[in-house]
MMTF fields as JSON, N, C-alpha, C and O atoms, coordinates in Angstrom:
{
  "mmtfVersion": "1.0.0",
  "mmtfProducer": "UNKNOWN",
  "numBonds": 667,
  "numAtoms": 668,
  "numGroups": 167,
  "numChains": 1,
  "numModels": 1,
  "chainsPerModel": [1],
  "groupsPerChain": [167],
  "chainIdList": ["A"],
  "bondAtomList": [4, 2, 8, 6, 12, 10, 16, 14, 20, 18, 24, 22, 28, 26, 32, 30, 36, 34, 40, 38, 44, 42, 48, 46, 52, 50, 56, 54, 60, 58, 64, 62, 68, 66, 72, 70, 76, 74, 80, 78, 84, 82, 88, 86, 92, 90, 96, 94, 100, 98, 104, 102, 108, 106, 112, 110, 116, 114, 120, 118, 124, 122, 128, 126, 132, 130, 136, 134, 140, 138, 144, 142, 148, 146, 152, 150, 156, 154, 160, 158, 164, 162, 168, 166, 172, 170, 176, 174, 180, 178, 184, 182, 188, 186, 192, 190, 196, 194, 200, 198, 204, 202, 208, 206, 212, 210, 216, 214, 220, 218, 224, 222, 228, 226, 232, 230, 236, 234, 240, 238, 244, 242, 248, 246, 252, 250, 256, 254, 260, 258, 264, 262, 268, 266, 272, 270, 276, 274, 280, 278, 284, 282, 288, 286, 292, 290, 296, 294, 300, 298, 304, 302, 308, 306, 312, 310, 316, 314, 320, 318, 324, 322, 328, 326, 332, 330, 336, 334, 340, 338, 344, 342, 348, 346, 352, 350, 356, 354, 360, 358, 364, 362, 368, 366, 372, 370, 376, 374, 380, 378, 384, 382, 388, 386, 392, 390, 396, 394, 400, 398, 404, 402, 408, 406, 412, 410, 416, 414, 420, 418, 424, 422, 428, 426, 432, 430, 436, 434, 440, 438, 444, 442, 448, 446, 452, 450, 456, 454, 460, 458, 464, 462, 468, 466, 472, 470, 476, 474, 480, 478, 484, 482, 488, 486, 492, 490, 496, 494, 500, 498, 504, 502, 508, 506, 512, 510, 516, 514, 520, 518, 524, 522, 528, 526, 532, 530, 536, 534, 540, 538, 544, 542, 548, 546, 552, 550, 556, 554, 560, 558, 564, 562, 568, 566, 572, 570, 576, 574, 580, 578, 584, 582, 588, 586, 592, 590, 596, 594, 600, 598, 604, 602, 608, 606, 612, 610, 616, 614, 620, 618, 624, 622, 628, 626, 632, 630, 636, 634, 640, 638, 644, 642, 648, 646, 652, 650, 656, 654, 660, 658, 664, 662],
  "bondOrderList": [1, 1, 1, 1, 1, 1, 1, 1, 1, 1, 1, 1, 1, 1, 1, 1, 1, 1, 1, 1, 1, 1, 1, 1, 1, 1, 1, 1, 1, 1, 1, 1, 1, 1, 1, 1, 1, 1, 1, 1, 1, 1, 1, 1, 1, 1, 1, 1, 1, 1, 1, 1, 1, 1, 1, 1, 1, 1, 1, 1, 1, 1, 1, 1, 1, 1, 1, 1, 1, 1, 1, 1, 1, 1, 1, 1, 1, 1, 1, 1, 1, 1, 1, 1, 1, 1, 1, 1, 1, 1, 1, 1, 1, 1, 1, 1, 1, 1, 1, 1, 1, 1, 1, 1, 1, 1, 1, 1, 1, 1, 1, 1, 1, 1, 1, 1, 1, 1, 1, 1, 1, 1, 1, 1, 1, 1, 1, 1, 1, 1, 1, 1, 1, 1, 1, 1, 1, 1, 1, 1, 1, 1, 1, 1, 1, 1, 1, 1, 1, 1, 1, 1, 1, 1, 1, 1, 1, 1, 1, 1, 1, 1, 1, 1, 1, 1],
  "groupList": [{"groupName": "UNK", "atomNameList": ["N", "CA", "C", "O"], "elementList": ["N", "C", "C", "O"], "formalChargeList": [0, 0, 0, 0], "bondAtomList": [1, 0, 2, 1, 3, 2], "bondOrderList": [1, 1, 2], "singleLetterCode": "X", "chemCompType": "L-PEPTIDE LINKING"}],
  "groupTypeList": [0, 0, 0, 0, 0, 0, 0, 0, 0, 0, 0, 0, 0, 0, 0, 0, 0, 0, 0, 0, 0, 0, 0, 0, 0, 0, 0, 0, 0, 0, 0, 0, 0, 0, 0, 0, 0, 0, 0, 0, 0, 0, 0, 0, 0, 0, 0, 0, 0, 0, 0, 0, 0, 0, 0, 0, 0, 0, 0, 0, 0, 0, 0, 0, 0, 0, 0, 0, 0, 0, 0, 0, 0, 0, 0, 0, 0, 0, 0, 0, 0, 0, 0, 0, 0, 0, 0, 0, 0, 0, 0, 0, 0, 0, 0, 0, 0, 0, 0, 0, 0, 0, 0, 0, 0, 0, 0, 0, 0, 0, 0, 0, 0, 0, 0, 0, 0, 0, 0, 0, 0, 0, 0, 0, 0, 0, 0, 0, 0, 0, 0, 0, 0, 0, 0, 0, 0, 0, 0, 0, 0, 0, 0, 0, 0, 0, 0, 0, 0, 0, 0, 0, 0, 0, 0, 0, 0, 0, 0, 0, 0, 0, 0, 0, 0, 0, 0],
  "groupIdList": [1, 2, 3, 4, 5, 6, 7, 8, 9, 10, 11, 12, 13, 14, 15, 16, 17, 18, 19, 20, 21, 22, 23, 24, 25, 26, 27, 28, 29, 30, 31, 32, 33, 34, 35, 36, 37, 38, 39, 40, 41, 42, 43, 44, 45, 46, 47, 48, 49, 50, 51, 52, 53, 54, 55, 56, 57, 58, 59, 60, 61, 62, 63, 64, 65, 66, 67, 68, 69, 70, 71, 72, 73, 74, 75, 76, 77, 78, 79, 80, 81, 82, 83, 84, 85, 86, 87, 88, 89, 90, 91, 92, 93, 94, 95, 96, 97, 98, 99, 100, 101, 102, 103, 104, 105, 106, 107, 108, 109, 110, 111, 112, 113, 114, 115, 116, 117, 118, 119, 120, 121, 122, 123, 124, 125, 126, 127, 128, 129, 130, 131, 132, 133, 134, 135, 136, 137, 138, 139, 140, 141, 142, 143, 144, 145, 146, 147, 148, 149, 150, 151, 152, 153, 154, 155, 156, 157, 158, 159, 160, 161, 162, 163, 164, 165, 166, 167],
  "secStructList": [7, 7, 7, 7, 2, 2, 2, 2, 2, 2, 2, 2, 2, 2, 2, 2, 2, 2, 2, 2, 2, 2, 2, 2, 2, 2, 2, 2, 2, 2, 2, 2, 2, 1, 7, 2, 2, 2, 2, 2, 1, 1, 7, 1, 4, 4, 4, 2, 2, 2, 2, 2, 2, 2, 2, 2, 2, 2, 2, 2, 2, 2, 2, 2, 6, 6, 1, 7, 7, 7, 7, 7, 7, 7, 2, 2, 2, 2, 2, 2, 2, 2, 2, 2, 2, 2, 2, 2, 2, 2, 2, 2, 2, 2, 2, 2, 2, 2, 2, 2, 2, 1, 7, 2, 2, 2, 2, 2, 2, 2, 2, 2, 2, 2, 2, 2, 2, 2, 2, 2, 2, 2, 2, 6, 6, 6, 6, 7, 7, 7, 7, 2, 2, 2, 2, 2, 2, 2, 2, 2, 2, 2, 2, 2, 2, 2, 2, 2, 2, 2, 2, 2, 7, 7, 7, 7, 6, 6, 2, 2, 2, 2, 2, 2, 2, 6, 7],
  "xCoordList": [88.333, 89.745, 90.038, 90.092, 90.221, 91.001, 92.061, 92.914, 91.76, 92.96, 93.471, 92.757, 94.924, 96.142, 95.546, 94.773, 96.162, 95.727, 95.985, 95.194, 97.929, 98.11, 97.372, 97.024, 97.044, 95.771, 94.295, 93.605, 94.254, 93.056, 92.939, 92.048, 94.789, 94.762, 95.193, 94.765, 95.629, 95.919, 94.103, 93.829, 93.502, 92.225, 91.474, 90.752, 91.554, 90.553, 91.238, 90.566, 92.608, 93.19, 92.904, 92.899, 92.599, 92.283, 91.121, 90.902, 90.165, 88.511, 88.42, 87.511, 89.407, 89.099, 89.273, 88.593, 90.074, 90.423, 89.412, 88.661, 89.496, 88.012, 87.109, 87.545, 86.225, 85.137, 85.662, 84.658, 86.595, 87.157, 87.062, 86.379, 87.563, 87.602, 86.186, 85.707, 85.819, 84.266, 83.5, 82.918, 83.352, 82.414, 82.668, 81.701, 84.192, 84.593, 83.779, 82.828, 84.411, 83.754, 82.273, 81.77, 81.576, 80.059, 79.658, 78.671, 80.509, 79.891, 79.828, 79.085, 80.865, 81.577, 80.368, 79.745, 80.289, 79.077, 77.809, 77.145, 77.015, 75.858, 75.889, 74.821, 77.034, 77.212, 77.146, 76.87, 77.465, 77.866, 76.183, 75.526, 75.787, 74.52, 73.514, 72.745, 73.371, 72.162, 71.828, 72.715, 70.921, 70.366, 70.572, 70.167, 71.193, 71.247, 69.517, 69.563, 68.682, 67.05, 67.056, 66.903, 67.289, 67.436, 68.091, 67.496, 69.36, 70.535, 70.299, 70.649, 69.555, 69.07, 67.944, 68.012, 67.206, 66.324, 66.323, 65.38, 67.627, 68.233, 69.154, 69.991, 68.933, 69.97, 71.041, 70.898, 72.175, 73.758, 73.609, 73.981, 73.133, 73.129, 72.749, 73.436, 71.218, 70.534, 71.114, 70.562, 72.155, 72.805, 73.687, 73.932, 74.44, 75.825, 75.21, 75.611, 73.391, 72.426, 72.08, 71.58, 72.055, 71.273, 73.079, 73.318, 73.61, 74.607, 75.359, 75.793, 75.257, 75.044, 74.585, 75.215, 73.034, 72.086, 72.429, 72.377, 72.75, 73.198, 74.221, 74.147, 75.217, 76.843, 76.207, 76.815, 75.343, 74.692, 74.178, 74.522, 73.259, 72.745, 73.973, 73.708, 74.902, 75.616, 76.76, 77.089, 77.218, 77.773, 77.241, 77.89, 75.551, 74.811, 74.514, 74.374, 74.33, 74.537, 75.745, 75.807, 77.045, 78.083, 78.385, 79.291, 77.785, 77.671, 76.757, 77.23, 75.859, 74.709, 75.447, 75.304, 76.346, 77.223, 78.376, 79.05, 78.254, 79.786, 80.857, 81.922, 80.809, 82.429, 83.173, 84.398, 82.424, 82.663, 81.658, 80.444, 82.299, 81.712, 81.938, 83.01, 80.938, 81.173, 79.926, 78.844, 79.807, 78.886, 77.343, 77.212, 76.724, 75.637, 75.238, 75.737, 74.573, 74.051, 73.905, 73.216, 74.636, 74.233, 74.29, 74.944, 73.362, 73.094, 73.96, 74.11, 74.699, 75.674, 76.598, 76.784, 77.197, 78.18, 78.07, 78.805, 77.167, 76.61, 77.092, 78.025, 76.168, 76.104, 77.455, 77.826, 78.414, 80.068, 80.764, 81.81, 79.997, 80.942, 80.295, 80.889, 79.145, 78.137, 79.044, 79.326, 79.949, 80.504, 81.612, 81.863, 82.159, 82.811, 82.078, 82.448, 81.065, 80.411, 79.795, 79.928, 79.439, 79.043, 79.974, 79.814, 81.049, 82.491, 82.461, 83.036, 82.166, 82.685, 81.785, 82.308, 80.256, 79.513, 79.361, 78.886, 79.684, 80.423, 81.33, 81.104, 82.228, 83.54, 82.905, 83.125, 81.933, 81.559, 80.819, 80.577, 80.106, 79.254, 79.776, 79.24, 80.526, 81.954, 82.368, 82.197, 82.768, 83.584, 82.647, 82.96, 81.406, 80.378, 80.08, 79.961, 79.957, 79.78, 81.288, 81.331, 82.183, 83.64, 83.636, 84.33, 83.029, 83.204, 82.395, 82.382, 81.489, 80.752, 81.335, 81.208, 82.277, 82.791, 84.081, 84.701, 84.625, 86.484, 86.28, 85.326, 87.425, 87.382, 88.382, 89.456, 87.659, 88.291, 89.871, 90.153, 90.795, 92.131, 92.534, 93.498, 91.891, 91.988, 91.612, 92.0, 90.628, 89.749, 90.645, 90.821, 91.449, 91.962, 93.575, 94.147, 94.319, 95.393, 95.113, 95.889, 93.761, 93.395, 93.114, 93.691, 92.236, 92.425, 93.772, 93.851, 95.313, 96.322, 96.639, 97.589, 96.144, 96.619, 95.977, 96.565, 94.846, 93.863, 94.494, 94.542, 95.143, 95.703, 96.684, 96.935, 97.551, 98.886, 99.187, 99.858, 98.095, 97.574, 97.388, 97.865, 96.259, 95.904, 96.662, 96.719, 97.769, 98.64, 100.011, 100.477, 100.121, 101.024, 100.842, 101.585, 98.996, 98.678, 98.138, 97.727, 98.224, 97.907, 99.467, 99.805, 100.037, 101.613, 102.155, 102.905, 101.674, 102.283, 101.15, 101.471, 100.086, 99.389, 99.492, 99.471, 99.625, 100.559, 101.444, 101.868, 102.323, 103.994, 104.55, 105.417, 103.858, 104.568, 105.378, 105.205, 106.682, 107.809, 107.603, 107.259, 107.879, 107.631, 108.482, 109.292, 108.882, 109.845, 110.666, 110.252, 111.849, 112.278, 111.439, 111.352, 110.983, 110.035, 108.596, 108.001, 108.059, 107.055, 107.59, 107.524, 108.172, 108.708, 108.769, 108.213, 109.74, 110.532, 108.626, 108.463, 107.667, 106.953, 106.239, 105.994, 105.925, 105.068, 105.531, 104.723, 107.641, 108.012, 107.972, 108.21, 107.674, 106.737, 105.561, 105.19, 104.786, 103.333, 103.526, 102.944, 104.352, 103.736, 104.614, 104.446, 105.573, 106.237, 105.047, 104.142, 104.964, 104.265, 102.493, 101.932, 101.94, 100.543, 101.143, 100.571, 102.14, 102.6, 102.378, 102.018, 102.707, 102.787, 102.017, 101.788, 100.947, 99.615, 98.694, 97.684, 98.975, 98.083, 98.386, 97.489, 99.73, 100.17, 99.293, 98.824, 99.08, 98.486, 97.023, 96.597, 96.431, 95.04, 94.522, 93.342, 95.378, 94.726, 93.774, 94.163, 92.82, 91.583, 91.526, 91.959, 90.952, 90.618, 89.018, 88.002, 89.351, 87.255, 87.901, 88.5, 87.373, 86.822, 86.44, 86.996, 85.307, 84.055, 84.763, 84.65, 85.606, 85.681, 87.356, 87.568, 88.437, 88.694, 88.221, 89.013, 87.082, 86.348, 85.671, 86.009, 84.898, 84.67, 85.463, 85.038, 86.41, 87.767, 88.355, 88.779, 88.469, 89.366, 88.177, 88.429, 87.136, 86.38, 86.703, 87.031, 86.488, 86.807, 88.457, 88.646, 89.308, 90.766, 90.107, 90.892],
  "yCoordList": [197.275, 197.557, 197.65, 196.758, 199.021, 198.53, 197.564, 197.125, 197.308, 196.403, 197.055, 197.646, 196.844, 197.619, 196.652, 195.731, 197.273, 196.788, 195.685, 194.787, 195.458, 193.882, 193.052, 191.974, 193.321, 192.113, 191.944, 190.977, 193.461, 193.195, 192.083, 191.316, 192.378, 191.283, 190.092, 189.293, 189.584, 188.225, 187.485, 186.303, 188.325, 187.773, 187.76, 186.78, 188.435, 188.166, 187.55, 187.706, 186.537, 185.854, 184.265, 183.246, 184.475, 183.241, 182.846, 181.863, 183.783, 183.76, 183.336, 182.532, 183.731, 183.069, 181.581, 180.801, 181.339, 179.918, 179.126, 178.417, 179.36, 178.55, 178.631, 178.04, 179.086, 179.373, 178.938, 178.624, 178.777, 177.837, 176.526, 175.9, 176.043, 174.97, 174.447, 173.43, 174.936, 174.416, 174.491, 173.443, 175.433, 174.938, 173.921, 173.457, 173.152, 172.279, 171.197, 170.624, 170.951, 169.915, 169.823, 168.761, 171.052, 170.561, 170.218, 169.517, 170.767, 170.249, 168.525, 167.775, 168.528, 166.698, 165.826, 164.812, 166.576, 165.951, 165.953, 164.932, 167.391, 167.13, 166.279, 165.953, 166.061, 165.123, 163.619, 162.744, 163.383, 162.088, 161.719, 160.887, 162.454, 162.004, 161.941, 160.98, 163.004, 162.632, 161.064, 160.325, 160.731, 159.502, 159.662, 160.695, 158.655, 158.707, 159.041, 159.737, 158.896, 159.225, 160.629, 161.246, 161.116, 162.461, 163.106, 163.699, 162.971, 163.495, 163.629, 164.614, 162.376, 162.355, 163.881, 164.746, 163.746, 164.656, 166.207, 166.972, 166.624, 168.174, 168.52, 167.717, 170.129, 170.046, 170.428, 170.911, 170.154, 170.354, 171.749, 172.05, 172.565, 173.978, 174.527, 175.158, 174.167, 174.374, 174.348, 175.096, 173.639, 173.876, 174.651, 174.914, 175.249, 176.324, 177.32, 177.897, 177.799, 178.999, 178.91, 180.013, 178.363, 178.023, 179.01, 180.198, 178.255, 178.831, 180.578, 181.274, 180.849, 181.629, 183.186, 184.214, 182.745, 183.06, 183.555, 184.741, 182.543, 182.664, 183.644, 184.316, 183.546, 184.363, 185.835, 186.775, 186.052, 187.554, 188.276, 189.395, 187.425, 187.32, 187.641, 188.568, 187.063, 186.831, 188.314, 189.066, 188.541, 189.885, 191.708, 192.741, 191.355, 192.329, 192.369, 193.493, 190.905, 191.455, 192.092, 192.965, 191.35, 192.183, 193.492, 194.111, 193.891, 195.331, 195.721, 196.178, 195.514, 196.052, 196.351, 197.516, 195.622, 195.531, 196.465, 196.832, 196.682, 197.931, 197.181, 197.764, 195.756, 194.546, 195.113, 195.115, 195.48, 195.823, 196.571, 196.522, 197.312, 198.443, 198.229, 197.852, 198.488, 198.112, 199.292, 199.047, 199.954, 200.905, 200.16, 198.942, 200.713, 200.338, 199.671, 200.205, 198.759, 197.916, 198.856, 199.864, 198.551, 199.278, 198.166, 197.132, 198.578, 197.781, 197.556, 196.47, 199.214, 198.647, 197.786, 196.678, 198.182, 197.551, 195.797, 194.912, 195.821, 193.83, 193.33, 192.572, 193.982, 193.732, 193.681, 192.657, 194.548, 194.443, 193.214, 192.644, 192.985, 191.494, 190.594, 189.536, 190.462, 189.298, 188.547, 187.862, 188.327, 187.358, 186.413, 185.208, 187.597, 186.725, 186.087, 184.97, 186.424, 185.955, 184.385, 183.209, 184.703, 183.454, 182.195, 181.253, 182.492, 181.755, 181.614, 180.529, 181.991, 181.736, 180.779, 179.723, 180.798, 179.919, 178.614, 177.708, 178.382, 177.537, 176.463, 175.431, 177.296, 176.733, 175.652, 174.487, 176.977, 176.051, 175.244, 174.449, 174.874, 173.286, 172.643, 171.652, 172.94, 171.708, 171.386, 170.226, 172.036, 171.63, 171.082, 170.098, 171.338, 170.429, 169.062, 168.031, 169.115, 167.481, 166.878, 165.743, 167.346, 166.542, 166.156, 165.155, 166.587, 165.96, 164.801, 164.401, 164.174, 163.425, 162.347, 161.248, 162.639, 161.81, 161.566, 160.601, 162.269, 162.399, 162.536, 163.107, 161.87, 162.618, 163.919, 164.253, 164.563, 165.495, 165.677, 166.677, 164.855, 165.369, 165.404, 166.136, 164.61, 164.588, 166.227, 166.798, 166.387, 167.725, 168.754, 169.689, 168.84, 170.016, 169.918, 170.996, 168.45, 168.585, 169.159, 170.033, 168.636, 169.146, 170.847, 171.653, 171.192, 172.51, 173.463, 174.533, 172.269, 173.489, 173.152, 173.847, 172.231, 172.6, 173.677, 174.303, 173.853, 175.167, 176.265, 177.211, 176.229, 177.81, 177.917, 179.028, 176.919, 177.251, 177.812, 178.721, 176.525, 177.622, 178.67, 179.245, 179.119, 180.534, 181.418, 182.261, 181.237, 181.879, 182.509, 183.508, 181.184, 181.321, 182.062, 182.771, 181.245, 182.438, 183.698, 184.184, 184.098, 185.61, 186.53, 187.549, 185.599, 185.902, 186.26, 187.219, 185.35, 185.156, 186.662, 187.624, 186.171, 187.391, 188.571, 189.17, 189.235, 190.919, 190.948, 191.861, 189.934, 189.963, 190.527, 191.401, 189.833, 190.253, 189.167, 188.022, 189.884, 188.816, 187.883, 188.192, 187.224, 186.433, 186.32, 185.628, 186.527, 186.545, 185.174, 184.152, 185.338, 183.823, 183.025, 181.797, 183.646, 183.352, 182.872, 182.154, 183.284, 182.715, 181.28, 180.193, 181.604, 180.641, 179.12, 178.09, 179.37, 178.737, 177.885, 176.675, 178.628, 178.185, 177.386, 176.257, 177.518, 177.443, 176.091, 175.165, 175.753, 174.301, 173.632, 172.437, 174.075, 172.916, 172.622, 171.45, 173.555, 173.364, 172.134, 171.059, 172.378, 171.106, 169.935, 168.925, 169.937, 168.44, 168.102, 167.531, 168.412, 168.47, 167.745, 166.84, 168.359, 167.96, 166.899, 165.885, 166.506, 165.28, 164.047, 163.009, 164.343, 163.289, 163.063, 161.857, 164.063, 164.014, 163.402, 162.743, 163.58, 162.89, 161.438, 160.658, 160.969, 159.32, 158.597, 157.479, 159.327, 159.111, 158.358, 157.219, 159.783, 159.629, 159.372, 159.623, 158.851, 159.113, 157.692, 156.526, 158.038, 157.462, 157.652, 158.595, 156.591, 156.263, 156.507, 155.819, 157.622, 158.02, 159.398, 160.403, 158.789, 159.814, 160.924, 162.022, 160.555, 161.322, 162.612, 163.735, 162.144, 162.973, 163.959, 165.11, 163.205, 164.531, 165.034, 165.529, 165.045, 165.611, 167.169, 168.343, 166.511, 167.578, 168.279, 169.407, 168.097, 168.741, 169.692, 170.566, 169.525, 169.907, 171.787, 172.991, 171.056, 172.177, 173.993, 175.077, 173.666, 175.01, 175.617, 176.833, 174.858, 175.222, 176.055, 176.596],
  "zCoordList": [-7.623, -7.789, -9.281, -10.127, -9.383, -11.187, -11.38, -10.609, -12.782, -13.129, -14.444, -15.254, -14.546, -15.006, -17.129, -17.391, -17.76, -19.049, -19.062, -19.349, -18.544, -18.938, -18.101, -18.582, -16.915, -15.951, -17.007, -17.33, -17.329, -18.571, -19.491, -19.855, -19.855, -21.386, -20.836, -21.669, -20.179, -19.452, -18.68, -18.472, -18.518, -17.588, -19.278, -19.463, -20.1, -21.282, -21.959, -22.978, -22.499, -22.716, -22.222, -22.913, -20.343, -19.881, -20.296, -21.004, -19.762, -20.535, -21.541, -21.751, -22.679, -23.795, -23.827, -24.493, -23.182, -23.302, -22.939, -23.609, -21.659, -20.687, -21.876, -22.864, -21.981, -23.053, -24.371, -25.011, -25.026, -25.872, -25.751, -26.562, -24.976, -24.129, -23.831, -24.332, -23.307, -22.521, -23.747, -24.027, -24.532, -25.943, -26.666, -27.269, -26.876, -27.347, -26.767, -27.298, -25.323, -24.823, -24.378, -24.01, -24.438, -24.458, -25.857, -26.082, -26.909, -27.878, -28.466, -29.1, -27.917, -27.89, -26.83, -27.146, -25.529, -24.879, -25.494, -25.317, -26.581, -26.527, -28.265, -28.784, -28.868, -29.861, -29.511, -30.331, -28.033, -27.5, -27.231, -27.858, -26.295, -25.678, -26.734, -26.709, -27.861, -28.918, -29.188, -29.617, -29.002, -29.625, -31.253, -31.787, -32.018, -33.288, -33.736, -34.75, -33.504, -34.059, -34.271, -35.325, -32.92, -32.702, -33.801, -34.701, -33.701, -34.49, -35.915, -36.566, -36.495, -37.841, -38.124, -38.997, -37.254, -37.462, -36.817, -37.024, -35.917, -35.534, -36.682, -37.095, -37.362, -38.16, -37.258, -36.135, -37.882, -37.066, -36.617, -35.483, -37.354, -37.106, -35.967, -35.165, -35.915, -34.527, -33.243, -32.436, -32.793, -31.767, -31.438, -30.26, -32.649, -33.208, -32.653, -31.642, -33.773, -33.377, -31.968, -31.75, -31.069, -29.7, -29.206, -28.993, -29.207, -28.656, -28.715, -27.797, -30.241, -30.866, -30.241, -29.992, -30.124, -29.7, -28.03, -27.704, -27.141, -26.067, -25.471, -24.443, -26.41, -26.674, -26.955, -26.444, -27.521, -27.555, -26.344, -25.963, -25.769, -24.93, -23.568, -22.802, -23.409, -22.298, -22.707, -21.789, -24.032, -24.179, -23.888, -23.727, -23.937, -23.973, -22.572, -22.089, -21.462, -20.234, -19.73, -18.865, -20.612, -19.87, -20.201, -19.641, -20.953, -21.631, -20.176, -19.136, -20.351, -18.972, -18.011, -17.639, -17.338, -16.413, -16.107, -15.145, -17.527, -18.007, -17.776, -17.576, -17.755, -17.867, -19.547, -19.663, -20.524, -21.828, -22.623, -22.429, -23.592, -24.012, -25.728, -26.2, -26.401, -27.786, -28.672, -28.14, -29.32, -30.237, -30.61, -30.725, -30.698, -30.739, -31.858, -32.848, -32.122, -33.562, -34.664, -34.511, -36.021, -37.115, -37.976, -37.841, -39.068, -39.569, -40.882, -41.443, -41.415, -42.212, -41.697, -42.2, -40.747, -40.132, -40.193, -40.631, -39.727, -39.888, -41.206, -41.471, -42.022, -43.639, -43.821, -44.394, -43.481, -43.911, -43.151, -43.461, -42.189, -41.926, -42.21, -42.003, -42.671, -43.039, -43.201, -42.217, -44.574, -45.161, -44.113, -44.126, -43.177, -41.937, -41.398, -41.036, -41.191, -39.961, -40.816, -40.476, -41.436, -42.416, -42.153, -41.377, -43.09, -42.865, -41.327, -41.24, -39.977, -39.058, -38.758, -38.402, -38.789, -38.598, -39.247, -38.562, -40.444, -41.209, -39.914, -39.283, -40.023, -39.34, -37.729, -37.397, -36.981, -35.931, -36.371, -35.462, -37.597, -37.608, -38.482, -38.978, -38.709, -39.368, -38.032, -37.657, -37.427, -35.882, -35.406, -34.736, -35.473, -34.287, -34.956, -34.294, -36.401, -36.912, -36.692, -36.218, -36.908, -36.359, -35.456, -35.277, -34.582, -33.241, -32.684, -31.52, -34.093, -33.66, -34.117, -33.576, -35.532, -35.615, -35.024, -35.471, -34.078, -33.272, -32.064, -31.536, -31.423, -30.219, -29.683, -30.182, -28.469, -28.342, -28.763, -29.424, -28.447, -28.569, -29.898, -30.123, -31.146, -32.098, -33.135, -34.154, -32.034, -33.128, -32.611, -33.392, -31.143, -30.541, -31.613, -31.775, -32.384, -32.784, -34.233, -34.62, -35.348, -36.435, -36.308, -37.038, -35.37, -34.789, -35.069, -35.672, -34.067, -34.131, -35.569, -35.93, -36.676, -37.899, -38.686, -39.568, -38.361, -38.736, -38.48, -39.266, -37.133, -36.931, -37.502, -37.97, -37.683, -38.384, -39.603, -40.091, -40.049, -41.683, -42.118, -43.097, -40.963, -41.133, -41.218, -42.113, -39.66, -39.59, -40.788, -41.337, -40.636, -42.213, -43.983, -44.662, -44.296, -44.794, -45.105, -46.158, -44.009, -43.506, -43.785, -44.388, -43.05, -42.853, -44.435, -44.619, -45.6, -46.691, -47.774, -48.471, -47.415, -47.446, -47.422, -48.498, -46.296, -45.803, -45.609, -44.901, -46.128, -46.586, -45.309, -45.349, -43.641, -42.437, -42.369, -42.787, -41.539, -41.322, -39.31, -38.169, -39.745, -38.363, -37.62, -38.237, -36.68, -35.507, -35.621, -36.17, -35.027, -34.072, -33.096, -33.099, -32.468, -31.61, -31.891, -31.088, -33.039, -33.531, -34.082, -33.509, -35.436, -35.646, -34.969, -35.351, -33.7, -32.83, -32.271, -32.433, -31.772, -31.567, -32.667, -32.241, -33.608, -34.596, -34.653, -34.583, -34.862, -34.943, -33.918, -34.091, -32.506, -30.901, -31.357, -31.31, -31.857, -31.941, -33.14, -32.987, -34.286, -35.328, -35.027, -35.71, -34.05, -33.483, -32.833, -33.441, -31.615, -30.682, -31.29, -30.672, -32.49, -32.526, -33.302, -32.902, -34.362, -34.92, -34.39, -34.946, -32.916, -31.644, -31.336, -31.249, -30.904, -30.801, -32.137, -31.886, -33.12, -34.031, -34.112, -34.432, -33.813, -34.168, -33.114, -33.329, -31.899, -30.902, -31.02, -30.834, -31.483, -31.693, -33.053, -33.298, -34.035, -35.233, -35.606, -35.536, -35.897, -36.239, -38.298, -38.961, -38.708, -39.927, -40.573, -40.68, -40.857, -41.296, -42.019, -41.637, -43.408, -44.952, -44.245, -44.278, -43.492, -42.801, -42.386, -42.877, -41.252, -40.228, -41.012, -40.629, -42.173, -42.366, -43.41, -44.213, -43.632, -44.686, -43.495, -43.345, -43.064, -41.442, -40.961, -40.712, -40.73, -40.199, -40.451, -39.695, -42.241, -43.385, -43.608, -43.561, -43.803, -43.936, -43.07, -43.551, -42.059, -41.351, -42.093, -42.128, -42.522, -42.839, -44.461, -45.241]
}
């Protein structure tokens, strides 16, 4: 049965989440279960790349599938996002050592301060104007994680040193 664009963008919207979500918390699980021996001696990285690795793997079947369609590997093309991609991988093993030191609800409220940031300076950046509605959200989201941080807030150098990084 086809589906209409907006079922498109609402079902790859949810997807994202789930898979947001679920990488968070396996990463929190396979941070939990490491034996400190272990942990000393895996670099943080290795698990980001495993995953990484996987996420290729699982896009190129859905390509097979014809679920999504994307141009074929070039190699300039790579080279021009290297530097993102860098920075992005960065970001997930900062996020994966945070989480060894936080727990989940803590890393998901430092998180919505990451986006806000971004948001804002991007916003301040290409001199785009922001709605009421953004806005209006933007001030739930930073009451809202406020509450959430008095909640959960924990005392470790460590962890907003970890945290801070991906921002």
């Amino acid at each position: 049965i086809p589906m209409s664009s907006r079922s498109m963008s609402i079902l790859s919207c949810l997807l994202y989440t789930a898979m947001s979500v679920s990488m968070v918390l396996v990463n929190k699980a396979i941070s939990a279960q490491l034996d400190s021996e272990v942990r000393k001696r895996l670099p943080d990285f290795s698990i980001i790349f495993t995953q990484c690795i996987v996420a290729v793997f699982l896009v190129y079947g859905a390509r097979l599938f014809r679920i999504v369609d994307f141009p074929d590997f070039s190699l300039a093309t790579a080279l021009r996002w290297l530097p993102v991609n860098i920075l992005f991988v960065g970001m997930l093993c900062s996020g994966f050592i945070s989480l060894t030191y936080v727990n989940v609800p803590m890393a998901s409220v430092l998180l919505t301060f990451t986006l806000l940031f971004t948001i804002s300076f991007f916003s301040y950046l290409f001199l785009s104007h922001l709605s009421f509605l953004i806005l209006l959200s933007f001030s739930l989201i930073t009451i809202f994680s406020f509450i959430s941080l008095f909640i959960h807030f924990p005392y470790s150098f460590t962890l907003y040193v970890f945290t801070a990084l991906p921002s």
